Coordinates of C-alpha atoms in Angstrom, one line a residue:
Chain A
M96 CA 52.4 67.9 77.6
V97 CA 51.3 64.4 77.1
L98 CA 54.1 61.8 77.5
E99 CA 54.1 60.0 74.2
A100 CA 56.1 57.5 72.2
T101 CA 55.3 58.1 68.5
M102 CA 56.1 56.0 65.4
I103 CA 55.9 57.8 62.1
C104 CA 55.2 55.6 59.1
I105 CA 56.4 57.2 55.9
D106 CA 55.2 56.3 52.5
N107 CA 58.2 56.1 50.1
S108 CA 56.5 54.3 47.3
E109 CA 56.6 55.2 43.6
W110 CA 53.6 57.5 44.0
M111 CA 55.7 59.9 46.0
R112 CA 57.6 61.1 43.0
N113 CA 54.6 63.2 42.0
G114 CA 55.1 66.9 42.2
D115 CA 51.6 68.1 43.1
Y116 CA 52.6 68.9 46.7
G117 CA 55.6 71.2 47.3
P118 CA 58.8 70.2 45.5
S119 CA 57.7 66.6 45.4
R120 CA 55.3 64.6 47.6
F121 CA 58.2 62.8 49.2
Q122 CA 59.9 66.1 50.1
A123 CA 56.7 67.5 51.5
Q124 CA 56.3 64.4 53.6
A125 CA 59.9 64.7 54.9
D126 CA 59.3 68.3 55.9
A127 CA 56.1 67.3 57.7
V128 CA 58.0 64.6 59.5
N129 CA 60.7 67.0 60.7
L130 CA 58.0 69.4 61.9
I131 CA 56.2 66.7 63.8
C132 CA 59.4 65.4 65.4
G133 CA 60.2 68.9 66.5
A134 CA 56.8 69.6 67.9
K135 CA 56.7 66.3 69.8
T136 CA 60.1 66.7 71.4
Q137 CA 59.4 70.3 72.3
S138 CA 56.1 69.7 73.9
N139 CA 57.6 67.1 76.3
P140 CA 61.4 66.5 76.5
E141 CA 60.8 62.9 77.4
N142 CA 58.8 62.2 74.3
T143 CA 60.3 59.8 71.8
V144 CA 59.8 59.6 68.1
G145 CA 60.7 56.8 65.7
V146 CA 60.5 56.5 61.9
L147 CA 59.8 53.6 59.6
T148 CA 59.3 53.3 55.8
M149 CA 56.5 51.3 54.5
A150 CA 57.5 50.8 50.8
G151 CA 60.5 49.4 49.1
K152 CA 61.8 46.0 49.8
G153 CA 59.7 45.8 52.9
V154 CA 58.9 47.6 56.0
R155 CA 62.1 49.0 57.5
V156 CA 62.5 50.7 60.8
L157 CA 64.9 53.6 60.3
V158 CA 65.0 54.8 63.8
T159 CA 63.5 53.2 66.9
P160 CA 61.7 55.6 69.2
T161 CA 64.3 58.1 70.5
S162 CA 64.3 61.6 71.8
D163 CA 67.4 62.5 69.8
L164 CA 66.1 64.8 67.1
G165 CA 69.5 64.7 65.2
K166 CA 69.2 61.0 64.7
I167 CA 65.7 61.3 63.3
L168 CA 66.7 64.1 60.9
A169 CA 69.8 62.2 59.8
C170 CA 67.9 59.0 58.9
M171 CA 65.6 60.9 56.6
H172 CA 68.5 61.5 54.3
G173 CA 69.2 59.2 51.5
L174 CA 65.9 57.5 51.5
E175 CA 64.9 55.9 48.2
I176 CA 61.6 56.1 46.6
G177 CA 60.2 52.9 45.1
G178 CA 57.9 50.0 45.4
E179 CA 54.5 49.9 46.9
M180 CA 53.3 50.9 50.3
N181 CA 52.3 48.1 52.7
L182 CA 50.0 49.9 55.1
A183 CA 49.0 46.9 57.2
A184 CA 52.5 45.6 57.7
G185 CA 53.7 49.2 58.4
I186 CA 51.2 49.7 61.2
Q187 CA 51.8 46.3 62.7
V188 CA 55.6 46.8 62.8
A189 CA 55.1 50.2 64.3
Q190 CA 53.0 48.6 67.0
L191 CA 55.8 46.1 67.7
A192 CA 58.3 48.9 67.9
L193 CA 56.2 50.8 70.3
K194 CA 55.9 47.7 72.5
H195 CA 59.6 48.0 73.1
R196 CA 59.6 51.6 74.1
Q197 CA 61.9 52.3 77.0
N198 CA 59.5 54.2 79.2
K199 CA 56.4 52.1 79.6
K200 CA 54.4 55.1 80.9
Q201 CA 54.5 56.7 77.5
Q202 CA 51.3 56.8 75.6
Q203 CA 51.6 54.9 72.2
R204 CA 50.9 56.8 69.0
I205 CA 51.3 56.0 65.4
I206 CA 51.2 58.6 62.6
V207 CA 50.7 57.2 59.1
F208 CA 51.2 59.1 55.9
A209 CA 49.0 57.4 53.4
G210 CA 49.9 58.8 50.0
S211 CA 49.4 55.9 47.7
P212 CA 46.4 53.7 47.0
V213 CA 45.5 51.3 49.8
K214 CA 45.3 47.8 48.4
H215 CA 44.2 46.1 51.6
E216 CA 40.7 45.1 52.3
K217 CA 38.6 47.2 54.6
K218 CA 38.2 44.2 56.8
T219 CA 41.9 43.7 57.3
L220 CA 42.3 47.3 58.2
E221 CA 39.4 47.2 60.7
M222 CA 41.0 44.1 62.4
I223 CA 44.3 45.9 62.7
G224 CA 42.4 48.9 64.1
K225 CA 40.7 46.8 66.7
K226 CA 44.1 45.3 67.7
L227 CA 45.5 48.7 68.1
K228 CA 42.6 49.8 70.2
K229 CA 43.0 46.7 72.4
N230 CA 46.6 47.7 73.0
S231 CA 45.6 51.3 73.6
V232 CA 47.5 52.7 70.7
T233 CA 46.2 55.9 69.1
L234 CA 46.5 56.4 65.4
D235 CA 46.7 59.6 63.3
I236 CA 46.2 59.2 59.5
V237 CA 47.4 61.9 57.0
N238 CA 45.5 61.2 53.8
F239 CA 47.2 62.9 50.9
G240 CA 48.4 62.2 47.4
E241 CA 46.5 59.6 45.4
D242 CA 42.8 59.4 46.0
D243 CA 41.5 56.3 44.4
E244 CA 38.0 54.8 45.1
G245 CA 37.6 53.4 48.5
K246 CA 40.8 54.8 49.9
T247 CA 39.0 57.4 52.0
E248 CA 36.4 55.0 53.1
K249 CA 39.0 52.4 54.1
L250 CA 41.0 54.9 56.1
E251 CA 37.9 56.2 57.8
A252 CA 36.9 52.6 58.7
L253 CA 40.3 52.1 60.1
L254 CA 40.1 55.2 62.1
A255 CA 36.6 54.3 63.4
A256 CA 38.0 50.9 64.6
V257 CA 40.9 52.5 66.4
N258 CA 39.3 55.6 67.8
N259 CA 38.8 55.7 71.5
N260 CA 37.4 58.9 72.9
D261 CA 38.4 60.9 69.9
T262 CA 42.1 60.5 70.5
S263 CA 42.8 59.4 67.0
H264 CA 42.4 61.7 64.0
I265 CA 42.4 61.6 60.2
V266 CA 43.3 64.6 58.0
H267 CA 42.6 64.8 54.3
I268 CA 45.0 67.1 52.5
P269 CA 44.2 67.9 48.9
A270 CA 46.9 69.2 46.6
G271 CA 47.2 72.9 46.6
P272 CA 49.5 75.9 46.9
N273 CA 50.0 75.4 50.6
A274 CA 52.7 73.1 51.7
L275 CA 51.8 69.9 53.4
S276 CA 53.5 70.8 56.6
D277 CA 51.7 74.1 56.9
V278 CA 48.3 72.5 56.5
L279 CA 49.2 69.9 59.1
L280 CA 50.0 72.7 61.6
S281 CA 46.4 73.6 61.9
T282 CA 45.2 70.1 62.3
P283 CA 44.5 68.2 65.6
I284 CA 47.7 66.1 64.9
F285 CA 49.7 69.1 65.9
T286 CA 47.4 70.7 68.5
G287 CA 47.2 67.3 70.2
D288 CA 44.2 66.7 72.3
G289 CA 43.6 70.3 73.1
E290 CA 46.8 70.9 74.9
G291 CA 50.4 70.0 74.4
G292 CA 52.7 71.5 71.7
S293 CA 50.3 74.4 71.2
G294 CA 53.0 76.9 71.9
F295 CA 55.3 75.4 69.4
A296 CA 52.5 74.9 66.9
A297 CA 51.3 78.5 67.3
S298 CA 54.6 80.0 66.8
A299 CA 55.4 77.7 63.9
A300 CA 52.0 78.6 62.4
A301 CA 52.8 82.3 62.8
A302 CA 56.2 81.9 61.2
A303 CA 54.8 79.9 58.3
A304 CA 51.9 82.2 57.7
G305 CA 54.2 85.3 57.9
G306 CA 56.5 83.8 55.4
I307 CA 53.9 83.0 52.8
S308 CA 50.7 84.9 52.9
G309 CA 51.7 87.8 55.2
F310 CA 49.9 88.6 58.4
E311 CA 46.4 89.9 58.1
F312 CA 47.5 93.5 58.2
G313 CA 51.0 93.1 57.1
V314 CA 52.2 93.6 60.6
D315 CA 53.5 91.0 63.0
P316 CA 51.3 91.0 66.1
N317 CA 54.4 89.9 68.0
L318 CA 56.4 92.9 66.9
D319 CA 53.9 95.6 67.2
P320 CA 50.8 94.5 69.0
E321 CA 49.3 98.0 69.4
L322 CA 49.5 98.7 65.7
A323 CA 48.0 95.3 64.8
L324 CA 45.2 95.9 67.3
A325 CA 44.4 99.4 65.8
L326 CA 44.4 98.0 62.3
R327 CA 42.1 95.1 63.4
V328 CA 39.7 97.5 65.1
S329 CA 39.4 99.8 62.1
M330 CA 38.9 96.8 59.8
E331 CA 36.1 95.6 62.0
E332 CA 34.5 99.0 62.0
E333 CA 34.6 99.2 58.3
R334 CA 33.1 95.8 58.0
A335 CA 30.3 96.9 60.3
R336 CA 29.7 100.0 58.3
Q337 CA 29.5 98.1 55.1
E338 CA 27.1 95.6 56.5
A339 CA 24.8 98.5 57.6
A340 CA 25.2 100.0 54.1
A341 CA 24.4 96.7 52.5
K342 CA 21.3 96.3 54.6
K343 CA 20.0 99.8 53.8
A344 CA 21.0 99.5 50.2
A345 CA 19.2 96.2 50.0
E346 CA 16.0 97.8 51.0
E347 CA 16.4 100.8 48.7
S348 CA 17.5 99.0 45.6
S349 CA 14.9 96.4 45.7
K350 CA 12.9 99.0 43.9
Q351 CA 15.5 99.2 41.2
E352 CA 16.3 96.9 38.4
K353 CA 18.3 93.7 38.1
G354 CA 21.7 95.2 38.6
G355 CA 21.0 96.3 42.1
E356 CA 19.7 92.9 43.3
E357 CA 22.5 90.9 42.0
Q358 CA 24.9 93.1 43.6
D359 CA 23.0 92.8 46.8
A360 CA 23.4 89.1 46.7
T361 CA 27.1 89.4 46.2
M362 CA 27.3 92.3 48.6
T363 CA 25.6 90.5 51.5
E364 CA 27.5 87.4 50.7
R365 CA 30.8 89.2 50.8
A366 CA 29.9 91.1 53.8
S367 CA 29.1 88.0 55.7
E368 CA 32.3 86.2 54.7
G369 CA 34.5 89.2 55.1
A370 CA 37.6 87.3 56.3
S371 CA 40.5 88.3 54.1
E372 CA 41.8 91.7 53.0
A373 CA 41.0 91.0 49.4
D374 CA 37.4 90.6 50.2
N375 CA 37.4 93.8 52.2
K376 CA 38.8 95.7 49.3
K377 CA 36.1 94.2 47.1
N378 CA 33.5 95.1 49.7
E379 CA 34.7 98.7 49.7
F380 CA 34.5 99.0 46.0
L381 CA 31.2 97.3 45.8
A382 CA 29.9 99.6 48.6
L383 CA 31.2 102.4 46.5
A384 CA 29.3 101.2 43.5
M385 CA 26.3 100.3 45.4
S386 CA 26.0 103.7 47.0
M387 CA 26.5 105.3 43.6
D388 CA 23.5 103.4 42.3
E389 CA 21.3 104.7 45.0
P390 CA 19.0 107.6 44.3
A391 CA 19.5 110.9 46.0
S392 CA 17.3 110.1 48.9
S393 CA 19.9 107.9 50.5
H394 CA 21.6 111.0 51.8
D395 CA 20.0 110.0 55.1
L396 CA 21.8 106.7 54.7
Q397 CA 25.1 108.4 54.6
D398 CA 24.3 110.3 57.7
T399 CA 23.3 107.1 59.6
E400 CA 26.5 105.4 58.4
M401 CA 28.5 108.3 59.4
S402 CA 26.9 108.5 62.8
D403 CA 27.6 104.8 63.3
A404 CA 31.2 105.4 62.5
A405 CA 31.3 108.4 64.7
T406 CA 30.4 106.5 67.8
E407 CA 33.3 104.2 67.3
D408 CA 36.0 106.5 66.1
P409 CA 35.8 110.2 67.1
E410 CA 38.7 111.1 64.8
L411 CA 37.0 109.5 61.8
A412 CA 33.7 111.2 62.7
L413 CA 35.4 114.7 62.7
A414 CA 36.8 114.0 59.2
L415 CA 33.4 112.8 58.0
Q416 CA 31.7 115.8 59.3
L417 CA 34.2 118.0 57.5
S418 CA 33.6 116.1 54.3
V419 CA 29.8 116.5 54.6
Q420 CA 30.3 120.2 55.0
D421 CA 32.6 120.3 52.0
S422 CA 30.2 118.4 49.9
A423 CA 27.3 120.7 50.8
K424 CA 29.5 123.6 49.5
D425 CA 30.7 122.4 46.2
S426 CA 28.3 120.3 44.4
S427 CA 29.7 121.3 41.1
S428 CA 32.5 118.9 41.3
Q429 CA 29.9 116.2 41.7
A430 CA 29.2 116.2 38.0
D431 CA 32.9 115.9 37.3
M432 CA 33.3 112.9 39.6
S433 CA 30.3 111.2 38.1
K434 CA 31.6 111.7 34.6
L435 CA 34.9 110.3 35.7
L436 CA 33.3 107.3 37.3
A437 CA 31.2 106.7 34.3
D438 CA 34.3 106.5 32.3
Q439 CA 35.1 102.8 31.9
S440 CA 38.8 103.1 31.6
F441 CA 39.2 105.2 34.7
V442 CA 37.2 102.7 36.7
S443 CA 39.2 99.8 35.4
S444 CA 42.4 101.6 36.3
I445 CA 41.1 102.1 39.9
L446 CA 40.1 98.5 40.0
A447 CA 43.5 97.3 38.8
S448 CA 45.2 99.4 41.5
L449 CA 43.1 97.9 44.3
P450 CA 44.9 94.8 45.5
G451 CA 42.9 91.7 45.5
V452 CA 40.2 93.0 43.1
D453 CA 40.3 91.2 39.8
P454 CA 38.8 93.2 37.0
N455 CA 37.6 90.0 35.4
D456 CA 35.7 88.9 38.4
P457 CA 32.0 88.5 37.3
S458 CA 30.6 90.4 40.3
V459 CA 32.8 93.4 39.5
K460 CA 31.8 93.2 35.9
E461 CA 28.2 93.4 36.9
V462 CA 28.8 96.4 38.9
L463 CA 30.6 98.1 36.0
A464 CA 27.7 97.2 33.7
S465 CA 25.2 98.7 36.1
M466 CA 27.2 101.8 36.5
Q467 CA 27.3 102.3 32.8
S468 CA 23.6 101.9 32.5
Q469 CA 22.9 104.6 35.1
S470 CA 24.0 108.1 34.6
E471 CA 22.4 109.9 37.5
P472 CA 24.4 112.6 39.3
Q473 CA 26.5 111.2 42.1
Q474 CA 26.6 112.2 45.6
K475 CA 29.9 113.6 46.3
Q476 CA 29.8 112.4 49.9
D477 CA 30.1 108.9 48.6
E478 CA 33.2 109.6 46.7
D479 CA 34.7 111.6 49.4
K480 CA 33.7 109.2 52.1
A481 CA 34.9 106.1 50.2
P482 CA 38.3 107.4 49.3
K483 CA 38.7 108.7 52.8
E484 CA 37.9 105.3 54.2
E485 CA 40.4 103.8 51.9
D486 CA 43.0 106.3 53.0
K487 CA 42.5 105.5 56.6
K488 CA 43.3 101.8 56.0
Chain B
M79 CA 77.9 54.6 62.0
D80 CA 81.4 53.2 62.2
V81 CA 80.3 49.9 63.7
I82 CA 79.3 48.8 60.3
K83 CA 82.8 48.5 59.0
T84 CA 84.6 45.3 59.4
Q85 CA 88.3 44.4 59.0
Q86 CA 87.8 41.6 56.5
I87 CA 88.4 42.7 53.0
S88 CA 87.5 39.5 51.2
P89 CA 85.1 37.2 52.9
R90 CA 86.1 33.5 52.9
P91 CA 83.5 30.9 53.0
I92 CA 82.9 29.7 56.5
E93 CA 84.2 26.2 57.2
K94 CA 84.2 26.0 61.0
V95 CA 82.3 27.7 63.8
I96 CA 83.6 27.5 67.3
V97 CA 81.2 28.6 70.0
H98 CA 82.7 29.4 73.4
P99 CA 80.9 28.3 76.6
L100 CA 80.3 31.8 77.8
V101 CA 78.0 32.3 74.8
L102 CA 76.0 29.2 75.5
L103 CA 75.6 30.0 79.1
S104 CA 74.4 33.6 78.6
I105 CA 72.0 32.6 75.9
V106 CA 70.4 29.9 77.9
D107 CA 70.2 32.1 81.0
N108 CA 68.6 34.9 79.1
Y109 CA 66.1 32.5 77.5
N110 CA 65.2 31.0 80.9
R111 CA 64.5 34.4 82.4
V112 CA 62.6 35.9 79.5
A113 CA 60.9 33.4 77.3
K114 CA 61.0 30.1 79.1
D115 CA 57.4 29.0 78.9
T116 CA 56.3 31.0 76.0
R117 CA 56.5 30.2 72.3
K118 CA 58.6 33.3 71.7
R119 CA 62.2 33.0 70.7
V120 CA 65.2 35.1 71.7
I121 CA 67.4 36.7 69.1
G122 CA 70.8 38.2 69.7
V123 CA 74.1 39.2 68.2
L124 CA 77.3 37.1 68.2
L125 CA 80.6 38.7 68.6
G126 CA 84.0 37.2 67.9
T127 CA 86.7 36.9 65.4
S128 CA 86.9 35.3 62.0
F129 CA 90.1 34.0 60.6
K130 CA 90.7 31.9 57.5
G131 CA 87.3 30.4 57.3
T132 CA 87.1 29.7 61.0
V133 CA 84.7 31.7 63.1
D134 CA 85.4 32.0 66.8
V135 CA 82.3 33.2 68.7
T136 CA 83.4 34.6 72.0
N137 CA 80.7 36.8 73.2
S138 CA 77.0 37.6 72.7
Y139 CA 74.1 39.7 73.8
A140 CA 70.3 39.6 73.2
V141 CA 68.5 42.3 71.3
P142 CA 64.9 43.5 71.6
F143 CA 63.0 41.5 69.0
E144 CA 59.3 41.0 68.3
E145 CA 57.5 39.1 65.7
D146 CA 53.9 38.5 64.9
E147 CA 52.9 34.9 65.6
K148 CA 50.4 34.7 62.8
D149 CA 52.2 36.7 60.1
P150 CA 55.9 35.8 59.9
S151 CA 56.7 38.8 57.7
I152 CA 55.9 41.2 60.5
W153 CA 58.9 41.5 62.7
F154 CA 60.9 44.1 64.5
L155 CA 64.5 44.1 65.6
D156 CA 65.8 47.1 67.4
H157 CA 69.0 47.8 65.5
N158 CA 69.6 51.1 67.3
Y159 CA 70.0 49.0 70.4
H160 CA 72.4 46.7 68.7
E161 CA 74.5 49.6 67.4
S162 CA 74.8 51.3 70.8
M163 CA 75.5 48.0 72.5
F164 CA 78.2 47.0 70.1
S165 CA 79.9 50.3 70.3
M166 CA 80.1 49.9 74.1
F167 CA 81.5 46.4 73.8
K168 CA 84.1 47.5 71.4
R169 CA 85.5 49.8 74.0
I170 CA 86.4 46.8 76.2
N171 CA 87.6 44.5 73.6
A172 CA 88.4 46.1 70.2
K173 CA 89.2 42.7 68.6
E174 CA 85.7 41.4 68.9
H175 CA 83.6 42.1 65.8
V176 CA 80.1 41.1 64.9
V177 CA 80.3 37.7 63.3
G178 CA 76.6 36.8 63.1
W179 CA 73.5 36.3 65.1
Y180 CA 71.8 33.6 67.1
S181 CA 68.3 32.4 67.6
T182 CA 66.8 30.0 70.2
G183 CA 64.8 28.4 67.5
P184 CA 64.4 25.7 68.0
K185 CA 64.1 25.5 64.3
L186 CA 64.6 27.8 61.4
R187 CA 61.7 30.1 60.7
E188 CA 60.6 31.9 57.6
N189 CA 61.7 35.4 58.5
D190 CA 65.2 34.1 59.4
L191 CA 66.4 34.9 55.9
D192 CA 65.2 38.5 56.2
I193 CA 66.9 38.9 59.5
H194 CA 70.0 37.4 58.1
R195 CA 69.9 40.0 55.3
L196 CA 69.8 42.7 57.9
F197 CA 73.0 41.5 59.4
H198 CA 74.7 41.7 56.1
N199 CA 74.9 45.4 56.9
Y200 CA 77.2 44.7 59.8
V201 CA 79.3 41.9 58.5
P202 CA 80.0 40.5 55.0
N203 CA 79.0 36.9 55.7
P204 CA 77.2 36.6 58.9
V205 CA 76.6 33.2 60.5
L206 CA 73.4 32.1 62.1
V207 CA 73.7 29.8 65.1
I208 CA 70.5 28.1 66.3
I209 CA 70.9 27.2 70.0
D210 CA 68.8 24.5 71.3
V211 CA 67.9 25.7 74.8
Q212 CA 66.0 22.6 75.8
P213 CA 67.9 19.7 74.4
K214 CA 66.4 16.3 74.7
E215 CA 69.6 14.3 74.2
L216 CA 73.2 14.8 74.9
G217 CA 75.2 16.3 72.1
I218 CA 76.2 19.6 70.6
P219 CA 73.2 22.0 71.1
T220 CA 74.2 24.3 68.3
K221 CA 73.6 24.4 64.6
A222 CA 75.3 27.0 62.4
Y223 CA 74.2 28.3 59.1
Y224 CA 75.4 30.7 56.5
D225 CA 73.7 32.0 53.4
V226 CA 74.5 31.4 49.8
E227 CA 73.3 33.2 46.7
E228 CA 71.4 31.0 44.3
V229 CA 70.3 32.4 41.0
K230 CA 66.8 30.9 40.8
E231 CA 65.6 32.7 37.8
V232 CA 67.2 35.4 35.7
W233 CA 66.2 38.3 37.8
T234 CA 65.9 37.1 41.3
I235 CA 68.6 36.0 43.7
R236 CA 67.6 33.7 46.4
M237 CA 69.5 33.0 49.5
R238 CA 69.7 29.6 51.2
L239 CA 70.9 28.9 54.6
L240 CA 73.4 26.0 54.5
C241 CA 74.5 24.1 57.5
V242 CA 78.1 24.5 58.5
C243 CA 80.0 21.4 59.4
V244 CA 81.0 22.3 62.9

């Protein structure tokens, strides 16, 4: 809830026509500006935000610091793109504008969107930075768009000159599928100095994430916290189980040929990352393949795994016990399963049906290759267990 | 905003500028309180009426203005303040329009042309009046200017501030 007066410096130079961010760089910038204005005014109603453009005929102040969000949004309309950005002048005019803020108690802050090449000397920028520091103005730099030689260094030098107790930040945003505003949400520019605006930022982040990539389990934790919690717990259990499997398998398959070891590497790699759903699915399948490669002696392994699981989830343990009993009875179906799995086409169809697993992925291809090379009888427990685990997800 | 519209349809070249005493008094008073012993200057807006080439300046107010001493191209004028202030003034006297702006000078400066261009948004041909707040001799302490388009080269249009014979 810091009381702040902010000036946002927008880059409306010719470089902003580029479409590598969002609909166009300029549009992405405009969205980001709207988001920032909203966050600032929400975190403290007395905060004021102003906007100025740096390119075109010259530096032009569109809105002097005001807490009226409507005015700020209105002035973003009808902005023209053209000319070259004048970073130094922009920052200096922003500083002058902040000098005239109505409430002298407000902390002064400038947010600069640097999308085009910076043609000023590093020394000039450093001098400006020192002046800002002297007047206790904090500076946030959003480095996106063009990345020519020296631009990052110059901006870093500017930040170093301004920075005082880590109140100023710089963010580098490369072009990518994520919108500029979404990436900004997770940066210190939004989260402030640890406090302030976090409520707004968190909810905005949740909304943005929900809209695009979906929540981690496809369930909004706000709507159904219990379900989300249950899903999260079972996911963690699964991950723990896989890690145990990977460890044991690593020991066992070190006796085996090349296929096993490579998979180990990927397996442990993946197990340690294990952040997204896609990876987990891959993990499961790799675990499946791994356990299929093991010799029969890893029956014990399965028991250990199952006992691990049992301690965490009694329901799951019961199911596993049942499946162990079942597998002891009908081992004839083992042969069938093994034949099926050895069948390349069947496996690829399974792979294709698993979300997030790309059949062309090299690690998956290795697994397939090693499966083909080995034709030992499978343990039915593995198949039973693995599909059961997948069902429980 | 509606303040930008003016009632003049075709701007006539300015021949005469009449500055009323209230304007002089308020400008000098403001200057003495704010920027007396500094090298800063005060800038403000002139209100009045314009009729057949004669501009009657009847009222004025200062606006927040900052400029960099070393770099004349860095300046900031709070136009939101001006727009709000003018809309309030209009409520008391609807006949008064923006006719131009003033500066305490004492002389013309490089960014005056840029500031003048800003005022073109509010009035078709604004007038700049330089008020001499510390006159050495007796006489008229004002100097009025308006701008003229001069085609310097084929593609650029330069503006020059010409003195008005008051």
